[in-house]
Amino acid sequence: MLFDTHAHYYDQAFDGDRDAVLASLAEAGVGLVLVPGCDLASSRQAIELAERWPFVYAAVGVHPEDALGLPEDWLAQVEDLAQHPKVKAIGEIGLDYYWKEVPHDLQQEVFAAQLALAERLDLPVIVHDREAHADSLATVRRFPAVRGVFHCYSGSAEDAKTLVRLGWHLSFTGTITFKNARKAPEVIRQTPLERLMVETDAPYMAPTPYRGKRCDSRYVYRMAETIAALKELPVEEVVRATTENGKRLFGVE
C-alpha cells in the first residue's frame, strides 16, 4: 500500500473528475493520501475531502505565496481548523524566494508563526522550500521541538544530512524520475530509508513517462520505483517503509 503524502485534490484541475480519481486509488495500490492546504480556503477544502473519504487526511496552513493580505486573525483560524480530528499536520508552510511578490521578511514571519503553532499543538509540519534553503534551515532550527517533512526536497546533500540529523523527513515528487535530476539521486542514496517519503504534489510534476500530464496519486509508484533503484532495494521494501514513515510522522493508523 502506497501513501501519497502530498496531493492537492481541491485544485481546479480535478473539478471534472475528482471523485472518480479518488475512487480509483485503491485499485492502483494507493491506500492513504494527505491533502495539505495552501491558504485558509484550501485548508477548509482539504478538511472537507478528508471528511468525505476515509483514506484521505488533511493539513492546514498558509503557503508563502499566500502570505500577502491575510486577515488579522489568520493564525487563530489556522489553529481552529487544526482541531479537526483528520488534520494531521500544519502545512503547506515555508519559504519561496522564487516568487518576488511576497517580501522575504513577511514570509519568514508567517512561517515562524506557524512553526510556533505546530509546537504548541504538537503537530508535525509540511515545509515548502524553494530557493530559500539557508533561511528555511535556519528557521526550523529556531524550533528544535518541531518535526516534519521538507516536501519536494530540492536542497543539497549537506543540508539533507543536517535535516536528518535534526529528526526531519524528506519527501520526493516526480522530478526525481527526470533525466536531468542531479542533486536528488545523491540525497536519496545517502538518506536512511526510514526518513524518506513519496508524494505526487498532484496535480503538478507528473513523473516520467507521464511528464506534462496532470498528476495524481496513481503515479506515486514511480517515485517508489526510482528510490528503490537508487538505493538498490526491492520496490516492495521501499513501498512498505515510506508508507510506515508517513503513518508514523502524521499519526495515521
Short mmCIF file of C-alpha atoms in Angstrom, two decimals, residues 37-38 60-67 74 90-97 102-115 125-133 135-137 139-140 149-151 168:
data_model
loop_
_atom_site.label_atom_id
_atom_site.label_comp_id
_atom_site.label_asym_id
_atom_site.label_seq_id
_atom_site.Cartn_x
_atom_site.Cartn_y
_atom_site.Cartn_z
CA GLY A 37 -3.90 23.39 2.38
CA CYS A 38 -2.15 26.43 0.94
CA VAL A 60 -3.87 23.19 7.26
CA GLY A 61 -1.73 26.26 6.87
CA VAL A 62 -0.65 29.24 4.78
CA HIS A 63 1.81 28.79 1.91
CA PRO A 64 4.46 31.53 1.47
CA GLU A 65 2.92 32.60 -1.85
CA ASP A 66 -0.33 33.30 0.02
CA ALA A 67 1.15 35.34 2.86
CA TRP A 74 -5.41 34.27 10.24
CA ILE A 90 0.40 22.20 9.78
CA GLY A 91 1.16 22.77 6.13
CA GLU A 92 1.96 23.62 3.49
CA ILE A 93 4.15 26.31 5.04
CA GLY A 94 7.63 27.61 4.41
CA LEU A 95 9.64 30.00 2.24
CA ASP A 96 9.59 30.58 -1.51
CA TYR A 97 12.08 33.13 -2.84
CA VAL A 102 5.85 38.40 -1.23
CA PRO A 103 8.60 40.11 0.81
CA HIS A 104 11.07 37.72 2.43
CA ASP A 105 10.56 39.18 5.89
CA LEU A 106 6.79 38.62 5.67
CA GLN A 107 7.30 35.04 4.50
CA GLN A 108 9.65 34.42 7.43
CA GLU A 109 7.19 35.95 9.90
CA VAL A 110 4.29 33.79 8.66
CA PHE A 111 6.49 30.67 8.56
CA ALA A 112 7.79 31.18 12.10
CA ALA A 113 4.31 31.86 13.47
CA GLN A 114 3.06 28.54 12.07
CA LEU A 115 6.07 26.63 13.39
CA VAL A 125 4.75 20.38 9.72
CA ILE A 126 5.00 20.17 5.93
CA VAL A 127 7.65 22.58 4.67
CA HIS A 128 7.79 24.19 1.24
CA ASP A 129 11.34 25.38 0.49
CA ARG A 130 12.05 26.90 -2.90
CA GLU A 131 15.27 28.82 -3.49
CA ALA A 132 15.37 29.59 0.23
CA HIS A 133 17.40 26.68 1.59
CA ASP A 135 16.77 30.60 5.55
CA SER A 136 14.44 27.59 5.69
CA LEU A 137 17.02 25.57 7.59
CA THR A 139 14.12 29.00 10.66
CA VAL A 140 13.35 25.39 11.56
CA VAL A 149 8.96 16.85 6.30
CA PHE A 150 10.62 19.01 3.67
CA HIS A 151 8.34 18.19 0.78
CA TRP A 168 13.30 15.63 9.83
#
